[in-house]
């Protein structure tokens, strides 16, 4: 028999269940009973950065952040992976890199930790509002090639980043090869990429004391010389040079003779 001074205390398990139930009631309706977040495009743009998160029906995601103003135009980042459901939302983790998404009004709240080395040292965190249809319902892509503006600048010897989050990562994605296979290998460049307006055919990223990007450009010597001169005059440009095939390495562009010309871009 219980006396007036005796009370029954809820167990920790009961308290946890009560807390979880109250949290579930506060979530947006579209998140109820969903093992994955709503597929589609989410945006978190501000005056400094354009930030886009795209999630597919199977939980795969891609994240892109690009600077908008003059002071941040050379700052960018990108990441990708697959989400898994956790108690409070959805999680991606790989090594020290972790991204947590939790439901919020009209979108997802993102918290990223330990990913700057792989994705780029930019601000990913914030509220990403739902702003597009799912990947499955998007119209078919046009025949016009989609050019990544960050990579286009790289091909012009501007804002070069030779760390893994920069040029190596871009080349790996473009050629659809593992990151460790981009060095010293000739990679065919997708249509639409140019060096100072001249079509780039293929590229080789060389690891050396001073890393450099070699580019086979479809143009004659006069046009290549003018393009290199133009690149040197641009702000934030790296070191651009016109070289002959095999000049710096015996592993030049296969099938091209020793007199073939290419563009070399290196950091200052």
C-alpha positions as MATLAB code, in Angstrom:
seq = 'XXXXXXXXXXXXXXXXXXXXXXXXXXXXXXXXXXXXXXXXXXXXXXXXXXXXXXXXXXXXXXXXXXXXXXXXXXXXXXXXXXXXXXXXXXXXXXXXXXXXXXXXXXXXXXXXXXXXXXXXXXXXXXXXXXXXXXXXXXXXXXXXXXXXXXXXXXXXXXXXXXXXXXXXXXXXXXXXXXXXXXXXXXXXXXXXXXXXXXXXXXXXXXXXXXXXXXXXXXXXXXXXXXXXXXXXXXXXXXXXXXXXXXXXXXXXXXXXXXXXXXXXXXXX';
ca = [
       0.000    0.000    0.000;
       1.402    3.396   -0.965;
       1.614    6.064    1.714;
       0.865    9.748    0.933;
       4.626   10.455    1.035;
       5.583    7.777   -1.465;
       5.798    8.449   -5.239;
       6.402    6.244   -8.240;
       9.294    7.520  -10.430;
       9.374    7.000  -14.205;
      12.217    4.803  -15.401;
      14.889    6.217  -17.766;
      13.410    4.099  -20.576;
       9.955    5.622  -19.997;
      11.430    9.131  -20.040;
      13.258    8.412  -23.309;
      10.101    7.089  -24.966;
       8.161   10.165  -23.805;
      10.838   12.522  -25.150;
      10.980   10.697  -28.505;
       7.190   10.822  -28.830;
       7.118   14.573  -28.190;
       9.896   15.104  -30.760;
       8.047   13.086  -33.383;
       4.940   15.251  -32.932;
       6.983   18.376  -33.672;
       8.375   17.141  -37.028;
       6.946   18.301  -40.364;
       4.178   16.127  -41.737;
       6.237   14.959  -44.716;
       8.862   13.493  -42.344;
       6.449   11.231  -40.483;
       7.261    7.533  -40.843;
       9.865    8.185  -43.532;
      13.127    6.241  -43.490;
      14.764    8.785  -45.819;
      14.343   12.547  -46.313;
      12.188   13.855  -49.111;
      13.988   13.504  -52.450;
      14.725   16.626  -54.433;
      16.740   19.826  -54.329;
      17.324   21.957  -51.247;
      18.878   25.425  -51.274;
      20.590   27.503  -48.580;
      21.879   30.508  -50.505;
      23.071   33.711  -48.861;
      24.933   36.855  -49.965;
      28.293   35.036  -49.923;
      27.577   31.513  -51.165;
      25.295   29.473  -53.392;
      24.596   26.235  -51.517;
      22.687   23.322  -53.032;
      21.852   19.909  -51.615;
      20.320   17.265  -53.906;
      18.929   14.044  -52.421;
      17.767   11.095  -54.525;
      15.077    8.541  -53.723;
      17.645    6.005  -52.442;
      19.300    8.438  -50.020;
      22.278    9.383  -52.204;
      23.148   13.073  -51.874;
      25.394   15.656  -53.521;
      26.348   18.947  -51.921;
      27.765   21.981  -53.760;
      28.877   25.320  -52.302;
      30.309   28.112  -54.485;
      31.365   31.663  -53.606;
      29.314   34.474  -55.160;
      31.192   37.688  -54.381;
      34.672   38.796  -55.402;
      36.048   37.986  -51.957;
      34.688   34.438  -51.953;
      34.787   33.514  -55.649;
      37.826   31.314  -55.056;
      36.167   29.477  -52.174;
      34.095   26.441  -52.971;
      33.346   22.970  -51.721;
      31.491   19.816  -52.617;
      30.640   16.470  -51.081;
      28.613   13.377  -51.768;
      27.591   10.134  -50.125;
      24.612    8.160  -48.875;
      22.393    8.918  -45.899;
      21.254    6.506  -43.251;
      18.370    7.021  -40.833;
      19.200    7.788  -37.195;
      16.952    8.653  -34.269;
      16.938   12.390  -34.863;
      17.229   12.506  -38.635;
      19.723   11.226  -41.220;
      23.465   10.772  -40.975;
      26.443   10.448  -43.310;
      29.836    9.626  -41.875;
      33.116    8.573  -43.461;
      36.299    8.723  -41.413;
      36.308   11.996  -39.502;
      33.717   13.546  -41.834;
      30.150   13.598  -40.501;
      27.005   15.279  -41.778;
      23.755   15.243  -39.797;
      20.424   16.319  -41.310;
      17.408   16.948  -39.093;
      13.887   17.910  -40.194;
      13.005   21.595  -40.044;
      10.188   23.748  -41.358;
      10.141   23.541  -45.165;
      13.461   21.735  -45.313;
      16.449   20.258  -43.515;
      18.873   21.593  -40.936;
      22.460   20.604  -41.781;
      25.355   20.192  -39.361;
      28.760   19.207  -40.795;
      31.834   18.348  -38.755;
      35.348   17.265  -39.756;
      34.737   17.430  -43.523;
      36.834   20.447  -44.548;
      39.780   18.290  -45.625;
      37.635   16.257  -48.035;
      34.903   18.697  -49.061;
      36.533   22.120  -48.785;
      36.854   24.686  -46.015;
      33.547   26.519  -46.481;
      30.400   26.940  -44.411;
      28.053   24.045  -45.161;
      25.905   24.356  -42.015;
      22.493   25.970  -42.236;
      18.824   25.556  -43.101;
      18.353   24.020  -46.565;
      14.866   24.739  -47.816;
      13.112   22.370  -50.176;
      13.086   23.968  -53.608;
      12.903   21.437  -56.421;
      11.406   18.213  -57.732;
      12.971   14.834  -57.087;
      15.682   13.644  -59.427;
      13.336   11.062  -60.916;
      10.807   13.713  -61.948;
      13.259   16.245  -63.422;
      13.037   16.869  -67.181;
      15.660   15.266  -69.373;
      18.936   17.151  -69.603;
      19.522   19.259  -72.679;
      22.160   18.343  -75.202;
      24.187   21.439  -74.221;
      27.082   20.331  -72.000;
      26.923   21.366  -68.346;
      30.162   23.096  -67.428;
      31.225   23.407  -63.800;
      32.288   27.089  -63.524;
      34.879   26.271  -60.846;
      36.570   23.751  -63.121;
      36.334   26.107  -66.083;
      38.308   28.667  -64.079;
      40.828   26.002  -63.195;
      41.381   25.256  -66.881;
      42.134   28.959  -67.325;
      44.888   28.653  -64.680;
      42.873   30.622  -62.131;
      42.383   29.871  -58.428;
      44.310   26.616  -58.597;
      43.910   24.205  -55.683;
      46.077   21.104  -55.878;
      44.840   19.585  -52.607;
      42.479   16.617  -52.888;
      39.429   18.828  -52.471;
      40.454   20.879  -55.527;
      41.665   19.846  -58.973;
      42.128   16.097  -58.200;
      38.562   15.830  -56.916;
      37.130   17.699  -59.914;
      39.035   15.553  -62.401;
      37.989   12.336  -60.651;
      34.317   13.326  -60.852;
      34.553   14.467  -64.458;
      36.299   11.273  -65.606;
      34.362    9.043  -63.174;
      37.527    7.439  -61.782;
      38.787    6.943  -58.201;
      40.685    9.872  -56.750;
      43.957    7.922  -56.544;
      43.874    7.263  -60.303;
      43.865   10.853  -61.549;
      47.585   11.539  -61.086;
      49.865   11.003  -64.083;
      46.992    9.696  -66.209;
      45.649   11.316  -69.348;
      41.945   11.984  -68.813;
      39.572   12.902  -71.629;
      37.889   16.206  -70.856;
      34.124   16.517  -71.235;
      32.841   18.706  -74.047;
      32.386   22.358  -73.168;
      35.578   22.981  -71.178;
      38.004   25.533  -72.580;
      41.300   27.287  -71.899;
      40.746   30.979  -72.621;
      37.996   29.995  -75.051;
      39.994   27.239  -76.789;
      38.600   23.651  -76.498;
      40.461   21.408  -74.041;
      40.718   17.796  -75.269;
      42.445   16.023  -72.375;
      44.414   16.755  -69.212;
      47.086   15.166  -67.041;
      47.672   16.086  -63.403;
      51.347   15.644  -62.478;
      52.611   15.199  -58.920;
      56.025   16.778  -58.490;
      57.784   19.285  -56.239;
      55.575   21.858  -57.922;
      52.354   20.077  -59.062;
      50.996   21.151  -62.444;
      48.078   20.465  -64.749;
      48.956   19.703  -68.381;
      46.219   20.375  -70.939;
      46.041   19.372  -74.579;
      44.228   22.253  -76.269;
      42.806   22.191  -79.802;
      44.509   25.233  -81.368;
      47.596   26.257  -83.323;
      50.749   27.758  -81.814;
      49.718   31.367  -82.402;
      46.365   30.896  -80.666;
      47.956   28.969  -77.770;
      50.596   31.659  -77.288;
      47.933   34.385  -77.174;
      45.839   32.355  -74.700;
      48.801   31.886  -72.339;
      49.522   35.630  -72.475;
      45.876   36.388  -71.662;
      45.901   33.949  -68.731;
      48.991   35.607  -67.221;
      47.227   38.968  -67.253;
      44.237   37.770  -65.262;
      43.741   38.219  -61.556;
      44.372   35.168  -59.347;
      45.983   33.394  -62.297;
      48.497   30.634  -61.742;
      51.663   30.091  -63.750;
      50.664   29.346  -67.368;
      53.252   28.118  -69.890;
      53.303   26.699  -73.397;
      55.355   23.496  -73.464;
      56.255   20.719  -75.906;
      55.127   17.134  -75.386;
      57.538   15.213  -73.161;
      59.484   18.329  -72.150;
      58.988   17.723  -68.423;
      58.081   14.038  -68.424;
      58.505   11.033  -70.689;
      54.853   10.212  -69.960;
      53.345   12.967  -72.066;
      50.204   12.819  -74.168;
      50.057    9.408  -75.804;
      49.904    9.384  -79.581;
      51.272   12.911  -79.862;
      54.751   13.537  -81.211;
      57.542   15.339  -79.351;
      56.721   18.578  -81.171;
      53.105   18.637  -79.959;
      52.251   21.665  -77.784;
      50.306   21.717  -74.550;
      49.438   24.193  -71.795;
      50.946   23.822  -68.319;
      49.225   25.394  -65.281;
      50.869   25.512  -61.860;
      50.451   27.404  -58.596;
      52.394   30.612  -58.122;
];
